[in-house]
GROMACS .gro file of C-alpha atoms in nm:
model
  161
    1UNK     CA    1  -2.405   3.143   0.248
    2UNK     CA    2  -2.673   2.984   0.032
    3UNK     CA    3  -2.469   3.012  -0.263
    4UNK     CA    4  -2.166   2.810  -0.092
    5UNK     CA    5  -2.382   2.573   0.031
    6UNK     CA    6  -2.589   2.472  -0.299
    7UNK     CA    7  -2.230   2.519  -0.485
    8UNK     CA    8  -2.114   2.194  -0.230
    9UNK     CA    9  -2.461   1.987  -0.318
   10UNK     CA   10  -2.349   2.049  -0.668
   11UNK     CA   11  -1.954   1.974  -0.678
   12UNK     CA   12  -2.032   1.669  -0.403
   13UNK     CA   13  -1.724   1.798  -0.241
   14UNK     CA   14  -1.642   2.081   0.010
   15UNK     CA   15  -1.355   1.946   0.198
   16UNK     CA   16  -1.152   2.162   0.361
   17UNK     CA   17  -0.799   2.250   0.092
   18UNK     CA   18  -0.484   2.398   0.182
   19UNK     CA   19  -0.399   2.640  -0.066
   20UNK     CA   20  -0.310   2.474  -0.431
   21UNK     CA   21  -0.460   2.146  -0.308
   22UNK     CA   22  -0.738   2.032  -0.579
   23UNK     CA   23  -0.985   1.721  -0.459
   24UNK     CA   24  -1.274   1.563  -0.583
   25UNK     CA   25  -1.463   1.237  -0.483
   26UNK     CA   26  -1.551   0.944  -0.635
   27UNK     CA   27  -1.796   0.654  -0.517
   28UNK     CA   28  -1.630   0.309  -0.589
   29UNK     CA   29  -1.782   0.109  -0.809
   30UNK     CA   30  -1.520  -0.172  -0.839
   31UNK     CA   31  -1.154  -0.277  -0.735
   32UNK     CA   32  -0.956  -0.359  -1.059
   33UNK     CA   33  -0.619  -0.458  -0.867
   34UNK     CA   34  -0.409  -0.372  -0.591
   35UNK     CA   35  -0.344   0.024  -0.716
   36UNK     CA   36  -0.644   0.063  -0.981
   37UNK     CA   37  -1.013   0.127  -0.883
   38UNK     CA   38  -1.319   0.217  -1.119
   39UNK     CA   39  -1.571   0.491  -1.003
   40UNK     CA   40  -1.901   0.492  -1.059
   41UNK     CA   41  -1.876   0.747  -1.361
   42UNK     CA   42  -1.627   0.523  -1.516
   43UNK     CA   43  -1.271   0.674  -1.428
   44UNK     CA   44  -0.969   0.385  -1.319
   45UNK     CA   45  -0.830   0.571  -1.078
   46UNK     CA   46  -0.439   0.475  -1.049
   47UNK     CA   47  -0.327   0.539  -0.643
   48UNK     CA   48  -0.047   0.760  -0.663
   49UNK     CA   49   0.286   0.671  -0.534
   50UNK     CA   50   0.231   0.278  -0.508
   51UNK     CA   51   0.291  -0.031  -0.679
   52UNK     CA   52   0.070  -0.388  -0.600
   53UNK     CA   53   0.167  -0.705  -0.738
   54UNK     CA   54   0.023  -0.766  -1.091
   55UNK     CA   55  -0.216  -1.018  -1.208
   56UNK     CA   56   0.023  -1.271  -1.353
   57UNK     CA   57   0.182  -1.294  -0.993
   58UNK     CA   58  -0.074  -1.550  -0.870
   59UNK     CA   59  -0.160  -1.557  -0.520
   60UNK     CA   60   0.007  -1.207  -0.403
   61UNK     CA   61  -0.186  -1.035  -0.652
   62UNK     CA   62  -0.518  -1.167  -0.470
   63UNK     CA   63  -0.411  -1.105  -0.160
   64UNK     CA   64  -0.299  -0.731  -0.272
   65UNK     CA   65  -0.662  -0.692  -0.453
   66UNK     CA   66  -0.826  -0.808  -0.172
   67UNK     CA   67  -0.647  -0.557   0.102
   68UNK     CA   68  -0.719  -0.278  -0.157
   69UNK     CA   69  -1.098  -0.400  -0.180
   70UNK     CA   70  -1.122  -0.382   0.233
   71UNK     CA   71  -1.013  -0.043   0.225
   72UNK     CA   72  -1.248   0.114  -0.038
   73UNK     CA   73  -1.526  -0.121  -0.097
   74UNK     CA   74  -1.794  -0.077  -0.412
   75UNK     CA   75  -2.008   0.192  -0.336
   76UNK     CA   76  -1.758   0.375  -0.067
   77UNK     CA   77  -1.738   0.750  -0.130
   78UNK     CA   78  -1.364   0.837  -0.120
   79UNK     CA   79  -1.162   1.172  -0.186
   80UNK     CA   80  -0.945   1.218  -0.421
   81UNK     CA   81  -0.654   1.472  -0.382
   82UNK     CA   82  -0.452   1.563  -0.703
   83UNK     CA   83  -0.100   1.609  -0.729
   84UNK     CA   84   0.112   1.787  -0.951
   85UNK     CA   85   0.023   1.504  -1.271
   86UNK     CA   86  -0.283   1.438  -1.271
   87UNK     CA   87  -0.272   1.157  -1.532
   88UNK     CA   88  -0.044   0.886  -1.633
   89UNK     CA   89   0.051   0.836  -1.949
   90UNK     CA   90  -0.258   0.606  -2.020
   91UNK     CA   91  -0.480   0.848  -1.956
   92UNK     CA   92  -0.579   0.705  -1.566
   93UNK     CA   93  -0.649   0.973  -1.333
   94UNK     CA   94  -0.360   0.945  -1.051
   95UNK     CA   95  -0.461   1.020  -0.712
   96UNK     CA   96  -0.403   1.031  -0.332
   97UNK     CA   97  -0.674   0.820  -0.157
   98UNK     CA   98  -0.868   0.953   0.111
   99UNK     CA   99  -1.139   0.700   0.305
  100UNK     CA  100  -1.241   0.965   0.611
  101UNK     CA  101  -0.891   1.014   0.752
  102UNK     CA  102  -0.721   0.724   0.634
  103UNK     CA  103  -0.478   0.792   0.330
  104UNK     CA  104  -0.559   0.447   0.145
  105UNK     CA  105  -0.207   0.455  -0.030
  106UNK     CA  106  -0.011   0.493   0.291
  107UNK     CA  107  -0.240   0.198   0.440
  108UNK     CA  108  -0.147  -0.060   0.155
  109UNK     CA  109   0.209   0.001   0.219
  110UNK     CA  110   0.178   0.037   0.552
  111UNK     CA  111  -0.030  -0.323   0.568
  112UNK     CA  112   0.243  -0.467   0.330
  113UNK     CA  113   0.060  -0.516   0.023
  114UNK     CA  114   0.226  -0.258  -0.204
  115UNK     CA  115   0.537  -0.102  -0.258
  116UNK     CA  116   0.663   0.262  -0.277
  117UNK     CA  117   0.662   0.364  -0.615
  118UNK     CA  118   0.762   0.711  -0.638
  119UNK     CA  119   0.693   0.868  -1.044
  120UNK     CA  120   0.825   1.256  -0.946
  121UNK     CA  121   0.635   1.535  -0.997
  122UNK     CA  122   0.338   1.334  -0.807
  123UNK     CA  123   0.561   1.338  -0.457
  124UNK     CA  124   0.323   1.524  -0.209
  125UNK     CA  125   0.311   1.243   0.031
  126UNK     CA  126   0.616   1.014  -0.049
  127UNK     CA  127   0.778   1.054   0.300
  128UNK     CA  128   0.468   0.908   0.450
  129UNK     CA  129   0.509   0.631   0.205
  130UNK     CA  130   0.891   0.561   0.287
  131UNK     CA  131   0.857   0.536   0.659
  132UNK     CA  132   0.524   0.300   0.624
  133UNK     CA  133   0.748   0.051   0.411
  134UNK     CA  134   1.025   0.091   0.644
  135UNK     CA  135   0.794   0.023   0.912
  136UNK     CA  136   0.608  -0.295   0.678
  137UNK     CA  137   0.945  -0.472   0.609
  138UNK     CA  138   1.084  -0.431   0.976
  139UNK     CA  139   0.723  -0.561   1.066
  140UNK     CA  140   0.711  -0.838   0.779
  141UNK     CA  141   0.368  -0.674   0.730
  142UNK     CA  142   0.156  -0.868   0.491
  143UNK     CA  143   0.380  -0.953   0.173
  144UNK     CA  144   0.678  -0.890   0.353
  145UNK     CA  145   0.643  -1.217   0.563
  146UNK     CA  146   0.674  -1.439   0.300
  147UNK     CA  147   0.884  -1.301   0.012
  148UNK     CA  148   0.613  -1.162  -0.181
  149UNK     CA  149   0.808  -0.904  -0.268
  150UNK     CA  150   1.126  -1.088  -0.437
  151UNK     CA  151   0.983  -0.968  -0.738
  152UNK     CA  152   0.864  -0.626  -0.755
  153UNK     CA  153   0.544  -0.525  -0.963
  154UNK     CA  154   0.775  -0.305  -1.200
  155UNK     CA  155   1.038  -0.580  -1.244
  156UNK     CA  156   0.764  -0.829  -1.260
  157UNK     CA  157   0.576  -0.577  -1.574
  158UNK     CA  158   1.000  -0.604  -1.744
  159UNK     CA  159   1.002  -0.952  -1.723
  160UNK     CA  160   1.339  -0.912  -1.528
  161UNK     CA  161   1.177  -1.209  -1.279
   0.00000   0.00000   0.00000
């Protein structure tokens, strides 16, 4: 028992895990944009399954970034749940992010500050995000209220709008 307690102290995370589920923790250092934040250790963590407005999209970028900052502020400790692919093509860690019992990825979509962006094989919580997006659109939550998603972030990056 003492060995388990000491191991938990050094690993900084002893949350219950499902078989095959890997988790870690991060102390948030800063929020980069609406779907990325930096950990105190320097890693830039990209939230799985969502896409938020880009810097060049103006005020909606600021609103989405502010929404993420309201969920994971600097100094907060968050739990990172890894999926099948643990990094994107840029080497950024990819994670489902938990703040207490809140799945941050889902909260952003539910609030209308990000859209569903599925990139297999990372699909563990995609059904939750699909339900959240349908509900946010119906309720005209967040950026759905004023046409903020008339140009999806992915289309903006491609220069389509």
